Amino acid sequence: MPSPKAKNPGRSGGSPVLGSSNGRYEFMSLTKPLNRSSPPHLLQRQGSDPTTARLRASESPTRRRGSGSSTGSASGQGPPEEDGIRLNPSLIRVALSSLLAIDLWLSKRLGVCACEDSSWGSVRPLMKLLEISGHGIPWLAGTVYCLYKSDSAAGQEVMLNLFMGLLLDLILVGIVKAVVRRRRPAHNRMDMFATFSVDRYSFPSGHATRAAMCGRFLLAHLVLAAPLRVLVFLWVGLVGLSRVMLGRHNVTDVMFGFWMGYCQYNLVEMLWLSPQTLQGLLGQSA
Ligand SMILES: CC(C)=CCC/C(C)=C/COP(=O)(O)O
């Protein structure tokens, strides 16, 4: 008994179908346009007249899924473009939700200092010390102090630009946090000092952006011996790690924060305020 496919040999769709010739069924590729030299009975069954061809194309699996393509499978030259376009967003969604699931799982596992009675609760004070070392207030206060104390024009220029960078960081992180509005992990205890209202959101980590930006700044503008340069690298990494261990952030908040801070430094370099620019600005405002 012939299969249902055998009754309908003209379906297009890239898979071999059966063509009937004197009662025998043969495989026939639909990935290539039908050869003019094909026997007349095959041409007839494929629907050589345009109306039949259109009807048969509308029966194809890709058509039935509603891709509506007039190219690609209808002409037998591979999958229609729309199918690729429709598949990709769902693949991206699956990839993103898997990444999110891994992120949440890993962040929860690494949040070992989230409170005193957590498994690593005893190192919580040390993590909080790292938190203070990357907080905006000590950095702003320290920069203003160095600016005030600096007696060289070059030192003042560097400190002023660091101050601008720190302000820029607070503004940019605030904007991204307000737009993304990702909640902090459920295991976080909100006991941070001096926060803005946007700091109830966790993406990106402000400590991570600041650490990355200031780390790059120090490495570029201070003449540091090799051990001190290593220390700067270590400090940046530890500030990021402490955010996750304290349960303040998910891993992706910190990773994105590092990337954002790295890019913010490029912005600081682009907008660098030279003494001449400053004089110009001060002259205009006077
Ligand atoms: C009050 C000032 C000047 C800065 C706030 C710094 C702060 C608390 C940022 C939040 O960092 P995370 O996003 O890493 O938790």
Tab-separated table of C-alpha atoms and ligand atoms in Angstrom:
chain	number	residue	atom	x	y	z
A	1	MET	CA	0.000	0.000	0.000
A	2	PRO	CA	1.529	3.341	-1.002
A	3	SER	CA	2.414	5.702	1.845
A	4	PRO	CA	0.585	9.041	2.150
A	5	LYS	CA	3.726	10.683	0.786
A	6	ALA	CA	3.472	8.570	-2.309
A	7	LYS	CA	0.008	9.943	-2.939
A	8	ASN	CA	1.383	13.459	-2.852
A	9	PRO	CA	4.749	13.419	-4.523
A	10	GLY	CA	4.876	17.094	-5.404
A	11	ARG	CA	5.472	18.400	-1.872
A	12	SER	CA	8.508	20.584	-1.667
A	13	GLY	CA	10.619	20.787	1.444
A	14	GLY	CA	14.113	19.582	0.749
A	15	SER	CA	13.551	15.898	1.607
A	16	PRO	CA	13.404	13.145	-0.950
A	17	VAL	CA	9.910	12.313	-2.103
A	18	LEU	CA	8.535	9.497	-4.142
A	19	GLY	CA	7.778	9.844	-7.792
A	20	SER	CA	5.659	7.228	-9.466
A	21	SER	CA	6.589	5.753	-12.785
A	22	ASN	CA	4.583	2.796	-14.012
A	23	GLY	CA	3.707	1.740	-10.476
A	24	ARG	CA	7.286	2.010	-9.160
A	25	TYR	CA	8.255	4.665	-6.637
A	26	GLU	CA	11.590	6.421	-7.029
A	27	PHE	CA	13.390	8.928	-4.788
A	28	MET	CA	13.603	12.335	-6.257
A	29	SER	CA	15.538	15.238	-4.729
A	30	LEU	CA	13.568	18.382	-4.128
A	31	THR	CA	16.611	20.392	-3.187
A	32	LYS	CA	17.336	20.983	-6.865
A	33	PRO	CA	15.004	22.607	-9.362
A	34	LEU	CA	13.237	20.036	-11.501
A	35	ASN	CA	15.227	19.209	-14.596
A	36	ARG	CA	13.603	20.098	-17.916
A	37	SER	CA	14.637	16.677	-19.120
A	38	SER	CA	12.544	14.950	-16.471
A	39	PRO	CA	9.982	12.572	-17.853
A	40	PRO	CA	6.662	14.269	-18.624
A	41	HIS	CA	4.775	12.246	-16.000
A	42	LEU	CA	7.108	13.581	-13.284
A	43	LEU	CA	6.721	17.143	-14.509
A	44	GLN	CA	3.000	16.684	-14.354
A	45	ARG	CA	3.079	15.271	-10.809
A	46	GLN	CA	5.373	18.094	-9.616
A	47	GLY	CA	2.841	20.567	-10.856
A	48	SER	CA	4.480	22.258	-13.776
A	49	ASP	CA	1.584	24.629	-14.173
A	50	PRO	CA	2.089	27.693	-11.930
A	51	THR	CA	-1.199	27.332	-10.017
A	52	THR	CA	-0.480	23.747	-9.020
A	53	ALA	CA	3.109	24.648	-8.117
A	54	ARG	CA	1.850	27.429	-5.851
A	55	LEU	CA	-0.644	25.084	-4.191
A	56	ARG	CA	2.005	22.439	-3.639
A	57	ALA	CA	4.435	25.001	-2.243
A	58	SER	CA	1.756	26.068	0.227
A	59	GLU	CA	1.576	22.467	1.480
A	60	SER	CA	5.293	22.400	2.361
A	61	PRO	CA	6.162	22.074	6.060
A	62	THR	CA	7.844	25.475	6.104
A	63	ARG	CA	4.723	27.053	4.591
A	64	ARG	CA	2.496	25.274	7.069
A	65	ARG	CA	4.600	26.755	9.867
A	66	GLY	CA	3.651	30.101	8.426
A	67	SER	CA	7.007	31.393	7.216
A	68	GLY	CA	5.350	32.818	4.094
A	69	SER	CA	8.598	32.771	2.141
A	70	SER	CA	8.495	33.109	-1.604
A	71	THR	CA	12.177	32.224	-1.868
A	72	GLY	CA	14.314	29.494	-0.356
A	73	SER	CA	12.364	26.252	-0.040
A	74	ALA	CA	9.903	27.192	-2.731
A	75	SER	CA	12.760	27.415	-5.182
A	76	GLY	CA	14.401	24.408	-3.567
A	77	GLN	CA	17.619	26.229	-2.649
A	78	GLY	CA	17.848	25.508	1.093
A	79	PRO	CA	15.778	26.632	4.086
A	80	PRO	CA	13.908	29.900	3.728
A	81	GLU	CA	15.548	32.961	5.280
A	82	GLU	CA	12.596	33.677	7.576
A	83	ASP	CA	13.039	30.298	9.246
A	84	GLY	CA	16.574	31.274	10.221
A	85	ILE	CA	15.361	34.614	11.506
A	86	ARG	CA	12.557	32.984	13.504
A	87	LEU	CA	14.803	30.303	14.948
A	88	ASN	CA	17.578	32.624	16.112
A	89	PRO	CA	15.618	34.648	18.678
A	90	SER	CA	14.388	31.459	20.337
A	91	LEU	CA	17.925	30.060	20.373
A	92	ILE	CA	19.149	33.294	21.906
A	93	ARG	CA	16.326	33.124	24.464
A	94	VAL	CA	17.271	29.563	25.409
A	95	ALA	CA	20.957	30.513	25.649
A	96	LEU	CA	20.144	33.571	27.773
A	97	SER	CA	17.849	31.721	30.152
A	98	SER	CA	20.459	28.956	30.550
A	99	LEU	CA	23.109	31.585	31.290
A	100	LEU	CA	20.753	33.223	33.789
A	101	ALA	CA	20.078	29.903	35.500
A	102	ILE	CA	23.820	29.164	35.761
A	103	ASP	CA	24.399	32.713	37.014
A	104	LEU	CA	21.773	32.421	39.780
A	105	TRP	CA	22.960	28.961	40.805
A	106	LEU	CA	26.649	29.952	40.885
A	107	SER	CA	25.968	33.242	42.682
A	108	LYS	CA	23.965	31.451	45.369
A	109	ARG	CA	26.730	28.885	45.831
A	110	LEU	CA	29.410	31.596	46.031
A	111	GLY	CA	27.393	33.755	48.439
A	112	VAL	CA	29.110	32.126	51.406
A	113	CYS	CA	29.459	35.332	53.448
A	114	ALA	CA	25.922	36.617	52.939
A	115	CYS	CA	25.385	36.650	56.715
A	116	GLU	CA	27.282	35.823	59.892
A	117	ASP	CA	25.887	32.305	60.139
A	118	SER	CA	26.685	31.471	56.479
A	119	SER	CA	29.318	28.784	55.874
A	120	TRP	CA	32.101	31.414	55.548
A	121	GLY	CA	30.431	33.939	57.860
A	122	SER	CA	33.672	34.457	59.790
A	123	VAL	CA	35.345	36.174	56.781
A	124	ARG	CA	32.422	38.557	56.352
A	125	PRO	CA	34.270	41.436	58.156
A	126	LEU	CA	37.160	41.082	55.705
A	127	MET	CA	34.738	41.161	52.759
A	128	LYS	CA	33.110	44.254	54.210
A	129	LEU	CA	36.528	45.888	54.424
A	130	LEU	CA	36.953	45.207	50.687
A	131	GLU	CA	33.486	46.670	50.170
A	132	ILE	CA	34.541	49.909	51.905
A	133	SER	CA	37.774	50.001	49.882
A	134	GLY	CA	35.710	50.119	46.670
A	135	HIS	CA	32.944	52.407	47.931
A	136	GLY	CA	32.398	55.761	46.216
A	137	ILE	CA	32.773	57.921	49.330
A	138	PRO	CA	36.374	56.993	50.283
A	139	TRP	CA	37.409	57.294	46.638
A	140	LEU	CA	35.790	60.719	46.174
A	141	ALA	CA	37.084	61.977	49.527
A	142	GLY	CA	40.581	60.604	48.882
A	143	THR	CA	40.730	62.193	45.439
A	144	VAL	CA	39.602	65.597	46.720
A	145	TYR	CA	42.174	65.369	49.498
A	146	CYS	CA	44.993	64.543	47.039
A	147	LEU	CA	43.826	67.318	44.718
A	148	TYR	CA	43.968	69.800	47.583
A	149	LYS	CA	47.345	68.575	48.795
A	150	SER	CA	48.981	68.275	45.371
A	151	ASP	CA	51.490	71.024	44.670
A	152	SER	CA	52.262	70.116	41.047
A	153	ALA	CA	50.091	71.020	38.082
A	154	ALA	CA	50.485	67.473	36.701
A	155	GLY	CA	49.297	65.930	39.977
A	156	GLN	CA	46.303	68.246	40.113
A	157	GLU	CA	45.415	67.425	36.523
A	158	VAL	CA	45.473	63.685	37.227
A	159	MET	CA	43.442	63.999	40.421
A	160	LEU	CA	40.888	66.263	38.809
A	161	ASN	CA	40.359	63.774	35.991
A	162	LEU	CA	40.057	60.923	38.482
A	163	PHE	CA	37.404	62.947	40.294
A	164	MET	CA	35.535	63.480	37.003
A	165	GLY	CA	35.830	59.757	36.274
A	166	LEU	CA	34.345	58.878	39.659
A	167	LEU	CA	31.394	61.209	39.100
A	168	LEU	CA	30.905	59.830	35.586
A	169	ASP	CA	30.933	56.297	37.026
A	170	LEU	CA	28.235	57.120	39.598
A	171	ILE	CA	26.035	58.680	36.901
A	172	LEU	CA	26.451	55.879	34.337
A	173	VAL	CA	25.973	53.065	36.874
A	174	GLY	CA	22.887	54.865	38.252
A	175	ILE	CA	21.408	55.110	34.749
A	176	VAL	CA	22.026	51.440	33.905
A	177	LYS	CA	20.681	50.284	37.293
A	178	ALA	CA	17.535	52.388	36.843
A	179	VAL	CA	16.978	51.042	33.330
A	180	VAL	CA	17.707	47.347	34.000
A	181	ARG	CA	16.174	47.202	37.532
A	182	ARG	CA	17.544	43.803	38.393
A	183	ARG	CA	16.839	42.895	42.001
A	184	ARG	CA	19.723	42.012	44.297
A	185	PRO	CA	20.012	38.307	45.168
A	186	ALA	CA	17.433	37.094	47.675
A	187	HIS	CA	20.180	36.025	50.114
A	188	ASN	CA	21.648	39.557	50.313
A	189	ARG	CA	21.282	41.497	53.558
A	190	MET	CA	20.887	45.158	52.618
A	191	ASP	CA	23.251	46.551	55.266
A	192	MET	CA	25.495	48.688	53.030
A	193	PHE	CA	26.353	52.205	54.153
A	194	ALA	CA	25.680	55.364	52.128
A	195	THR	CA	23.687	54.141	49.165
A	196	PHE	CA	21.563	55.885	46.544
A	197	SER	CA	18.010	54.717	45.907
A	198	VAL	CA	19.102	52.979	42.663
A	199	ASP	CA	21.470	50.865	44.723
A	200	ARG	CA	18.596	48.557	45.622
A	201	TYR	CA	19.237	47.226	42.101
A	202	SER	CA	22.177	45.024	41.390
A	203	PHE	CA	23.033	45.304	37.696
A	204	PRO	CA	25.813	46.311	37.229
A	205	SER	CA	27.925	46.226	40.369
A	206	GLY	CA	29.014	49.797	41.105
A	207	HIS	CA	31.943	48.489	43.111
A	208	ALA	CA	33.104	46.424	40.142
A	209	THR	CA	32.859	49.353	37.682
A	210	ARG	CA	34.727	51.626	40.086
A	211	ALA	CA	37.400	49.058	40.867
A	212	ALA	CA	38.025	48.341	37.169
A	213	MET	CA	38.071	52.008	36.185
A	214	CYS	CA	40.239	53.138	39.125
A	215	GLY	CA	42.518	50.130	38.690
A	216	ARG	CA	43.179	51.070	35.087
A	217	PHE	CA	43.564	54.702	36.065
A	218	LEU	CA	46.160	53.941	38.751
A	219	LEU	CA	48.105	51.629	36.456
A	220	ALA	CA	48.170	54.231	33.694
A	221	HIS	CA	48.926	57.368	35.709
A	222	LEU	CA	50.985	56.290	38.698
A	223	VAL	CA	54.518	55.047	38.405
A	224	LEU	CA	54.192	51.860	40.433
A	225	ALA	CA	56.699	49.106	41.091
A	226	ALA	CA	55.762	45.657	39.793
A	227	PRO	CA	54.562	44.301	43.178
A	228	LEU	CA	52.261	47.260	43.576
A	229	ARG	CA	50.859	46.777	40.077
A	230	VAL	CA	50.104	43.169	40.971
A	231	LEU	CA	48.444	44.401	44.150
A	232	VAL	CA	46.202	46.716	42.129
A	233	PHE	CA	45.141	43.773	39.932
A	234	LEU	CA	44.510	41.647	43.014
A	235	TRP	CA	42.473	44.356	44.689
A	236	VAL	CA	40.237	44.756	41.604
A	237	GLY	CA	39.606	41.002	41.472
A	238	LEU	CA	38.991	40.707	45.202
A	239	VAL	CA	36.530	43.613	45.250
A	240	GLY	CA	34.546	41.832	42.516
A	241	LEU	CA	34.701	38.473	44.287
A	242	SER	CA	33.657	40.017	47.603
A	243	ARG	CA	30.465	41.387	45.983
A	244	VAL	CA	29.344	37.859	45.120
A	245	MET	CA	30.573	36.321	48.382
A	246	LEU	CA	28.681	38.934	50.404
A	247	GLY	CA	25.584	38.011	48.407
A	248	ARG	CA	25.278	41.599	47.120
A	249	HIS	CA	25.488	40.604	43.462
A	250	ASN	CA	25.160	37.848	40.932
A	251	VAL	CA	28.258	36.872	38.989
A	252	THR	CA	27.013	38.547	35.788
A	253	ASP	CA	26.531	41.885	37.628
A	254	VAL	CA	30.208	41.834	38.538
A	255	MET	CA	31.433	40.613	35.139
A	256	PHE	CA	29.447	43.311	33.354
A	257	GLY	CA	30.626	45.833	35.964
A	258	PHE	CA	34.254	45.005	35.213
A	259	TRP	CA	33.657	45.423	31.495
A	260	MET	CA	31.759	48.681	32.007
A	261	GLY	CA	34.469	50.085	34.298
A	262	TYR	CA	37.130	49.125	31.753
A	263	CYS	CA	35.207	51.031	29.052
A	264	GLN	CA	34.567	53.977	31.369
A	265	TYR	CA	38.298	54.474	31.646
A	266	ASN	CA	38.441	54.839	27.841
A	267	LEU	CA	35.755	57.512	28.150
A	268	VAL	CA	37.774	59.329	30.824
A	269	GLU	CA	40.780	59.305	28.482
A	270	MET	CA	38.644	60.642	25.640
A	271	LEU	CA	37.201	63.442	27.771
A	272	TRP	CA	40.521	64.149	29.505
A	273	LEU	CA	40.574	67.639	30.965
A	274	SER	CA	43.936	69.272	30.246
A	275	PRO	CA	45.059	72.410	32.136
A	276	GLN	CA	44.357	74.397	28.953
A	277	THR	CA	40.801	73.034	28.719
A	278	LEU	CA	40.302	73.817	32.392
A	279	GLN	CA	41.594	77.350	31.959
A	280	GLY	CA	39.280	77.755	28.985
A	281	LEU	CA	36.310	76.444	30.983
A	282	LEU	CA	37.133	78.629	33.991
A	283	GLY	CA	37.723	81.651	31.711
A	284	GLN	CA	34.303	81.163	30.071
A	285	SER	CA	32.500	80.882	33.375
A	286	ALA	CA	34.303	83.949	34.840
B	1	LIG	C1	27.148	57.384	48.057
B	1	LIG	C2	28.164	57.174	47.025
B	1	LIG	C3	29.066	58.290	46.713
B	1	LIG	C4	28.301	56.037	46.333
B	1	LIG	C5	27.475	54.836	46.510
B	1	LIG	C6	28.339	53.657	46.275
B	1	LIG	C7	27.574	52.359	46.342
B	1	LIG	C8	27.001	51.937	47.609
B	1	LIG	C9	27.447	51.651	45.192
B	1	LIG	C10	26.753	50.353	45.117
B	1	LIG	O1	27.681	49.421	44.716
B	1	LIG	P1	27.211	47.967	44.282
B	1	LIG	O2	26.349	48.155	43.071
B	1	LIG	O3	28.471	47.236	43.983
B	1	LIG	O4	26.476	47.383	45.435
